[in-house]
Coordinates of C-alpha atoms in Angstrom, one line a residue:
M1 CA 39.0 110.6 29.1
S2 CA 37.8 112.7 31.4
R3 CA 34.8 115.5 31.2
N4 CA 37.6 118.0 31.7
S5 CA 40.5 116.5 29.3
D6 CA 37.5 116.8 26.7
R7 CA 36.6 120.4 27.5
Q8 CA 40.7 121.0 27.0
V9 CA 40.5 119.2 23.4
L10 CA 37.9 120.9 22.4
D11 CA 39.5 124.5 23.8
G12 CA 42.5 123.8 21.9
L13 CA 40.8 122.8 18.4
G14 CA 39.2 126.4 18.9
I15 CA 42.7 127.8 19.5
L16 CA 44.2 125.5 17.0
R17 CA 41.9 127.5 14.1
A18 CA 42.5 131.1 15.6
V19 CA 46.3 130.6 15.4
V20 CA 45.8 129.3 11.3
E21 CA 43.3 132.1 10.8
A22 CA 45.5 134.4 12.1
G23 CA 48.8 133.2 11.1
S24 CA 50.5 134.0 14.5
F25 CA 50.2 132.6 18.6
V26 CA 50.1 136.7 19.0
G27 CA 47.0 137.5 16.2
A28 CA 45.2 134.5 17.7
G29 CA 45.6 135.6 21.4
E30 CA 44.6 139.4 20.5
A31 CA 41.2 137.5 19.1
L32 CA 40.5 135.1 21.7
G33 CA 41.6 137.8 24.5
L34 CA 44.4 135.4 25.7
T35 CA 48.1 135.8 26.1
Q36 CA 50.7 133.8 23.6
P37 CA 52.2 131.8 26.5
A38 CA 48.1 130.7 27.3
V39 CA 47.6 130.2 23.3
S40 CA 50.9 128.2 22.9
R41 CA 50.1 125.9 25.8
A42 CA 47.2 125.2 24.5
V43 CA 48.6 124.0 21.2
A44 CA 51.3 122.1 23.1
R45 CA 48.7 120.2 24.8
L46 CA 46.4 119.7 21.5
E47 CA 49.7 118.3 19.8
E48 CA 50.8 116.0 23.1
R49 CA 46.8 114.6 22.9
V50 CA 46.8 114.4 19.0
G51 CA 50.6 113.2 18.5
V52 CA 50.6 115.3 15.9
R53 CA 53.1 118.2 15.5
M54 CA 50.9 121.0 14.2
F55 CA 53.3 123.6 13.3
R56 CA 56.7 124.9 11.6
R57 CA 57.9 127.8 13.8
T58 CA 60.8 130.1 13.0
A59 CA 61.6 133.5 14.7
R60 CA 59.4 135.2 11.8
A61 CA 56.4 133.2 11.0
I62 CA 54.6 129.6 11.7
S63 CA 53.3 127.5 8.7
L64 CA 50.7 124.2 9.4
T65 CA 53.0 120.8 9.6
E66 CA 51.8 118.1 6.5
E67 CA 50.5 116.5 9.1
G68 CA 49.6 119.2 11.3
R69 CA 47.7 120.8 7.7
R70 CA 46.0 117.4 7.3
F71 CA 44.5 117.1 10.6
Y72 CA 43.4 121.1 10.2
E73 CA 41.6 120.2 6.9
S74 CA 39.7 117.0 8.8
I75 CA 38.3 119.2 11.9
A76 CA 37.9 122.6 10.9
P77 CA 34.4 121.5 9.0
H78 CA 33.3 119.7 11.8
L79 CA 34.2 122.7 14.8
R80 CA 32.2 125.3 11.9
A81 CA 29.2 122.4 12.8
I82 CA 29.6 122.6 16.5
E83 CA 29.6 126.9 16.3
E84 CA 26.2 126.6 13.8
A85 CA 24.8 123.8 16.3
T86 CA 25.9 126.5 19.6
S87 CA 23.9 129.3 17.5
E88 CA 21.4 127.6 17.0
A89 CA 20.7 126.5 20.7
G90 CA 21.1 129.8 22.1
D91 CA 18.7 132.0 19.7
S92 CA 16.5 129.7 17.3
K93 CA 15.1 132.7 16.0
A94 CA 19.0 133.5 14.2
K95 CA 20.3 130.9 12.9
V96 CA 22.2 132.7 9.8
R97 CA 24.2 134.9 11.5
G98 CA 28.0 135.5 12.4
R99 CA 30.9 136.6 9.9
L100 CA 30.7 134.7 6.5
R101 CA 34.2 134.7 4.4
V102 CA 33.5 134.1 0.8
N103 CA 36.5 134.1 -1.6
A104 CA 35.5 134.9 -5.0
D105 CA 37.1 135.6 -8.4
P106 CA 37.7 139.5 -8.7
G107 CA 35.2 139.5 -11.7
T108 CA 32.3 137.4 -10.0
A109 CA 32.6 139.8 -7.1
Q110 CA 33.0 142.8 -8.4
L111 CA 30.1 142.2 -11.0
V112 CA 28.4 139.6 -9.8
L113 CA 27.8 139.2 -6.6
T114 CA 28.3 142.7 -4.9
P115 CA 25.7 144.4 -7.1
H116 CA 23.3 141.8 -5.7
L117 CA 23.8 141.9 -1.8
Q118 CA 21.5 143.9 -0.4
P119 CA 18.3 142.3 -0.7
F120 CA 20.6 139.1 0.9
F121 CA 21.6 141.8 3.8
E122 CA 17.8 142.8 4.4
Q123 CA 16.7 139.0 4.7
H124 CA 19.9 138.3 6.9
P125 CA 20.1 141.4 8.8
D126 CA 22.8 139.3 11.4
L127 CA 25.1 138.1 9.4
F128 CA 28.3 140.1 8.7
V129 CA 29.9 138.8 5.1
E130 CA 34.1 139.1 3.9
L131 CA 34.0 138.8 0.6
V132 CA 37.6 138.5 -0.7
A133 CA 38.1 138.5 -4.2
R134 CA 41.5 137.5 -5.9
D135 CA 42.4 135.5 -9.0
R136 CA 44.0 132.2 -7.2
M137 CA 41.2 130.5 -5.2
G138 CA 44.3 129.0 -2.7
D139 CA 43.4 126.6 0.5
L140 CA 40.5 127.4 1.4
V141 CA 40.0 125.6 4.5
R142 CA 43.4 126.8 6.4
E143 CA 42.9 129.9 5.2
G144 CA 39.5 129.9 6.8
F145 CA 36.8 130.4 3.9
D146 CA 33.6 129.1 4.6
V147 CA 32.3 128.9 0.6
A148 CA 33.8 130.2 -2.4
V149 CA 32.5 130.9 -6.2
R150 CA 34.8 130.5 -8.9
L151 CA 35.1 130.6 -12.5
G152 CA 36.6 127.9 -14.6
D153 CA 37.2 123.9 -14.0
P154 CA 37.4 122.7 -10.0
E155 CA 40.1 122.9 -8.4
P156 CA 42.0 120.6 -5.9
S157 CA 40.2 121.4 -2.5
A158 CA 38.8 119.8 0.8
L159 CA 35.5 121.4 0.0
K160 CA 33.0 120.3 -2.4
A161 CA 32.8 121.4 -5.7
R162 CA 29.1 122.4 -7.1
L163 CA 28.4 123.7 -10.6
L164 CA 26.2 126.6 -10.9
M165 CA 26.5 127.6 -14.4
R166 CA 28.4 127.3 -17.9
S167 CA 27.9 131.0 -19.4
H168 CA 29.0 132.0 -22.6
V169 CA 32.3 133.7 -24.0
V170 CA 31.0 136.8 -26.3
T171 CA 32.7 138.9 -27.9
C172 CA 31.8 142.8 -27.8
A173 CA 32.5 146.5 -28.0
S174 CA 30.9 149.8 -27.4
P175 CA 28.5 151.1 -30.0
E176 CA 31.4 154.1 -30.4
Y177 CA 33.9 152.2 -31.8
V178 CA 32.2 149.5 -34.6
A179 CA 30.6 153.1 -35.3
R180 CA 34.3 154.4 -36.0
H181 CA 35.9 151.0 -36.9
G182 CA 33.3 149.1 -38.0
A183 CA 32.4 145.6 -37.3
P184 CA 34.1 142.0 -38.0
R185 CA 32.3 139.5 -40.5
H186 CA 34.6 136.4 -39.4
P187 CA 36.7 135.6 -36.5
R188 CA 39.5 136.0 -39.0
D189 CA 38.9 140.0 -38.9
I190 CA 39.5 140.7 -35.5
E191 CA 43.3 140.5 -36.4
K192 CA 42.7 143.8 -37.6
H193 CA 41.4 145.3 -34.7
R194 CA 41.9 146.7 -31.2
C195 CA 42.0 144.4 -28.7
I196 CA 41.8 144.7 -25.1
L197 CA 43.9 141.9 -23.5
M198 CA 43.5 139.7 -20.6
R199 CA 46.3 138.8 -18.7
D200 CA 47.0 134.8 -17.9
P201 CA 48.3 134.6 -14.3
S202 CA 49.8 131.1 -14.9
T203 CA 51.9 132.3 -17.9
G204 CA 52.1 136.4 -17.6
S205 CA 51.1 136.6 -21.4
P206 CA 47.3 137.6 -22.8
F207 CA 45.1 135.0 -22.9
G208 CA 44.6 133.4 -26.6
W209 CA 41.2 134.0 -27.8
E210 CA 39.4 131.6 -30.1
F211 CA 35.6 131.2 -32.0
V212 CA 33.4 128.4 -31.4
R213 CA 30.5 127.5 -33.7
G214 CA 28.9 124.1 -33.1
R215 CA 32.2 121.8 -33.7
K216 CA 34.4 124.7 -35.8
V217 CA 36.9 126.2 -33.8
V218 CA 38.4 129.4 -34.8
P219 CA 42.1 130.4 -33.1
V220 CA 43.0 133.7 -33.9
N221 CA 45.9 136.2 -32.8
V222 CA 44.6 138.9 -31.4
S223 CA 46.6 142.6 -30.7
G224 CA 46.0 145.9 -29.2
P225 CA 48.0 148.5 -26.7
L226 CA 46.4 147.2 -23.4
M227 CA 46.8 144.4 -21.6
V228 CA 44.7 143.9 -17.7
N229 CA 44.6 141.9 -15.1
Q230 CA 41.0 141.7 -13.7
F231 CA 37.6 141.8 -15.4
G232 CA 36.9 145.0 -14.4
P233 CA 39.5 147.0 -16.3
M234 CA 39.1 145.4 -19.3
L235 CA 35.1 146.1 -19.3
A236 CA 36.1 149.8 -18.1
A237 CA 38.3 149.9 -21.6
C238 CA 35.9 148.4 -23.8
L239 CA 32.8 150.6 -22.5
A240 CA 35.4 153.7 -22.9
G241 CA 35.3 153.0 -26.6
Q242 CA 39.4 151.4 -26.6
G243 CA 38.8 148.3 -28.2
I244 CA 37.2 144.8 -28.7
T245 CA 37.1 142.3 -25.6
Q246 CA 35.9 138.7 -24.9
V247 CA 33.9 138.8 -21.4
L248 CA 31.6 136.0 -20.4
E249 CA 28.0 136.7 -20.9
F250 CA 26.8 136.9 -17.4
H251 CA 29.5 139.6 -16.4
A252 CA 28.7 141.9 -19.0
R253 CA 24.5 140.8 -19.3
E254 CA 23.6 144.3 -17.9
F255 CA 25.8 146.1 -20.1
F256 CA 24.2 144.4 -23.3
A257 CA 20.3 145.1 -21.6
D258 CA 21.0 149.0 -21.5
G259 CA 22.9 148.9 -24.8
R260 CA 26.7 150.6 -23.5
L261 CA 28.3 147.2 -25.4
V262 CA 27.2 146.1 -27.9
Q263 CA 27.6 141.5 -29.2
V264 CA 30.1 141.3 -32.4
L265 CA 30.5 137.7 -34.0
P266 CA 27.6 136.1 -31.8
E267 CA 27.3 133.3 -34.1
W268 CA 31.0 132.4 -33.3
A269 CA 29.6 132.4 -29.3
D270 CA 29.2 128.9 -28.6
E271 CA 32.2 128.5 -26.2
T272 CA 31.0 128.1 -22.8
Y273 CA 33.3 128.8 -19.3
P274 CA 31.7 127.1 -15.9
L275 CA 30.7 128.7 -12.2
Y276 CA 31.2 126.8 -9.8
A277 CA 30.6 127.2 -5.9
Y278 CA 33.0 125.5 -3.3
H279 CA 31.1 124.3 0.1
H280 CA 31.3 121.7 3.0
S281 CA 29.0 118.7 2.8
A282 CA 25.3 118.8 3.0
Q283 CA 25.8 117.4 6.3
L284 CA 28.3 119.8 8.0
M285 CA 26.8 122.9 5.9
S286 CA 25.9 126.0 8.0
A287 CA 22.7 127.3 7.9
K288 CA 24.4 130.6 7.0
V289 CA 26.3 128.9 4.0
R290 CA 23.2 127.3 2.7
A291 CA 21.8 130.7 3.1
F292 CA 24.3 132.1 0.9
L293 CA 24.7 129.1 -1.8
D294 CA 20.7 129.7 -2.3
F295 CA 21.5 133.9 -2.8
V296 CA 24.1 132.3 -5.4
V297 CA 21.8 130.1 -7.1
G298 CA 19.1 132.9 -8.0
V299 CA 21.6 135.4 -8.6
T300 CA 22.9 133.4 -11.5
R301 CA 19.7 131.6 -12.3
G302 CA 19.3 131.8 -16.3
G303 CA 22.6 133.4 -16.7
G304 CA 23.9 130.3 -18.2
T305 CA 23.6 126.9 -20.2

């Protein structure tokens, strides 16, 4: 392959990523400063060179073919590594810079990451973080995310999953609620209380509650006038004295510390829930991702088991 052909392929790979992230040839052209026909020609040359049809094209949208998706997932980490190497070569003093796209579940984004970002920004002033909070992780590679921080067992992904911590599931209420209604003495007593429920996105029904002490597990039937779909509103309702709820300890740590929430049935809180970080392999990990993972480890350190 000639040097010019090498350059065309590399340019085509960058354009391919821009199309995937923008979701259209027009959007990719706007991001790159190219016309839509120029983007189309570059993708066509890449398809011819690789022998793979990258996109399904309709009048309204484009999407990766299965072969295109596999190809993109295989080259996306290498493109980021090339960009990082180029950045470091251009300015060795500014290794942690550029845009970092982070995918997180809403509770961790709101209650754990964003409240502690200021020191991270002060340490890395040339870094721009785009934090996307949503219930489902989605396809991190196809959507152009650099790293993710997600609750729950690992989901299928082309990225590596790293266990950050396991947080205890705790049951809590405001002191005002406990003063009015009393504190439950046994898990079954919860069934007599007003509970703030969390919607399970996979079923549309509330998540079930259970209490764990050692090997003993007690499921309970809970009810209440409010069901929410994110941790933020659930905690707000609990803080306002509207009922009892179950949360992850590291989400509510500051509210326990300042007395705005109190834990009920603390001896029945042996259930834990994992928090994972998703990232590229160590060989392909950029400096900005390494810096962000160090930040996340620092924030979550000591917050679980």
